[in-house]
Coordinates of C-alpha atoms in Angstrom, one line a residue:
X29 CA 12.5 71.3 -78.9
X30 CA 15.5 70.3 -77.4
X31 CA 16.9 70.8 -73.5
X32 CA 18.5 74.2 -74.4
X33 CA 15.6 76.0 -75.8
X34 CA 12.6 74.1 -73.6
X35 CA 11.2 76.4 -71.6
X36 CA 11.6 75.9 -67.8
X37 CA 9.5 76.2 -64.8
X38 CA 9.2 79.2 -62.7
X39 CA 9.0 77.3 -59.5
X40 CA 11.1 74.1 -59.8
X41 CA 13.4 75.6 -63.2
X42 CA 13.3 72.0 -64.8
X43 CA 12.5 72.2 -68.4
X44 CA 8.7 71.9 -69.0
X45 CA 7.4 68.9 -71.0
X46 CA 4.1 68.4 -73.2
X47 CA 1.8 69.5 -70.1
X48 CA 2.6 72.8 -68.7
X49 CA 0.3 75.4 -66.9
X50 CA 0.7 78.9 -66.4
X51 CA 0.8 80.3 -62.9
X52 CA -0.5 83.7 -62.0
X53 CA 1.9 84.6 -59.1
X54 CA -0.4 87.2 -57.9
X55 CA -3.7 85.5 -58.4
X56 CA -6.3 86.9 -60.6
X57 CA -8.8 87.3 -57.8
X58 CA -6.4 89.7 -56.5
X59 CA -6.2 91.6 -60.0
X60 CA -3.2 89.6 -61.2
X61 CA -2.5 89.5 -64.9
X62 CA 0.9 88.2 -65.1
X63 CA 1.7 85.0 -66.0
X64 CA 4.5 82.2 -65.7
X65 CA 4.9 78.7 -66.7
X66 CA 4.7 76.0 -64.4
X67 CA 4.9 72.2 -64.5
X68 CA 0.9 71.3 -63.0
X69 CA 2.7 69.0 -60.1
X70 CA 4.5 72.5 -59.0
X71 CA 1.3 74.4 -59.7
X72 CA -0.7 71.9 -57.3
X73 CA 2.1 72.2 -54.6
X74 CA 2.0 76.2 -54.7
X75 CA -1.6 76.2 -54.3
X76 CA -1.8 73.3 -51.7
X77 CA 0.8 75.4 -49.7
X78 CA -0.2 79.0 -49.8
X79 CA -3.4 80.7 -49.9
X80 CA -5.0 83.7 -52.8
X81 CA -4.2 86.2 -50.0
X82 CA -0.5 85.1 -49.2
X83 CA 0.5 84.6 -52.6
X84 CA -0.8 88.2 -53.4
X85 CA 1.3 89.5 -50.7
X86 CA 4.4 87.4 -52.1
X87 CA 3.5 88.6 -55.6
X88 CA 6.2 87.5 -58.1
X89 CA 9.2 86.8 -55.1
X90 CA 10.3 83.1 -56.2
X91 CA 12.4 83.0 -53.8
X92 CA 9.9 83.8 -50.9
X93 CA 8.1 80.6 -52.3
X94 CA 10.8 78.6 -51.9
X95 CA 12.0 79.7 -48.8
X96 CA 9.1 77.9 -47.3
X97 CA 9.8 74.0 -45.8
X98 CA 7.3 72.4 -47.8
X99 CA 7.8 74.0 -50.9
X100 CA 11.7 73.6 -50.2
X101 CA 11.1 69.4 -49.7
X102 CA 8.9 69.4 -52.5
X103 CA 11.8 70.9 -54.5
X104 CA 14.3 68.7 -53.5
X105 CA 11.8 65.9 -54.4
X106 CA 11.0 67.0 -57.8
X107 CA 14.6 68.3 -58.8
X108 CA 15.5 64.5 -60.5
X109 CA 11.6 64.0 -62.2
X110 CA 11.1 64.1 -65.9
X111 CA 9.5 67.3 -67.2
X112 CA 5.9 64.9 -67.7
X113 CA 6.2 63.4 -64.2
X114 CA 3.2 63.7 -62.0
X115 CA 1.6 62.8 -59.0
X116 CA -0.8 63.0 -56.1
X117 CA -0.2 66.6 -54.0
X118 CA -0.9 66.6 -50.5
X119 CA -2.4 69.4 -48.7

C-alpha cells in the first residue's frame, strides 16, 4: 500500500503502518460502538491523558483532543515519526 492510499490516524493523521489499533472515541464502557484507527503510541497517549468519563463527554470532537497541552506536545513530537515508531508513554 503506498502513502496515498495508507490509511491515516485519527489522532496524529500520519499514515498508519503494520501495527495499528482502533480507538473507540466514546469508550465502550460508556456504550460506544464506533471505531477509528489509531497508531498504539497515539492510542496510549489518549488514554494516559483523558479518562472513560471525559472522553465520553468529548465523544468523536478530534479537535477537543487536541486542543489539550499534552496531547498538543505529543503531536508535535510524533508529527516527523515513522508510521511503526513506538515508545514508552508517560502518564
Amino acid at each position: 500500500m503506498d502513502g496515498e492510499t495508507r490509511q491515516r490516524c485519527w489522532l496524529c493523521e500520519r499514515p498508519v503502518g503494520t501495527r495499528v489499533q482502533y480507538h473507540h472515541p466514546i469508550p465502550k464502557s460508556k456504550k460506544g460502538r464506533f471505531t477509528v484507527p489509531v497508531h498504539p503510541i497515539c492510542h496510549q497517549a489518549i488514554h494516559a491523558n483523558f479518562t472513560n468519563a471525559e472522553l465520553a463527554r468529548i465523544g468523536e470532537d478530534r479537535e477537543t483532543l487536541i486542543a489539550n497541552e499534552a496531547i498538543a506536545k505529543f503531536l508535535r513530537w510524533i508529527a516527523d515519526k515513522p508510521p511503526d515508531f513506538h515508545a514508552p508513554t508517560r502518564k
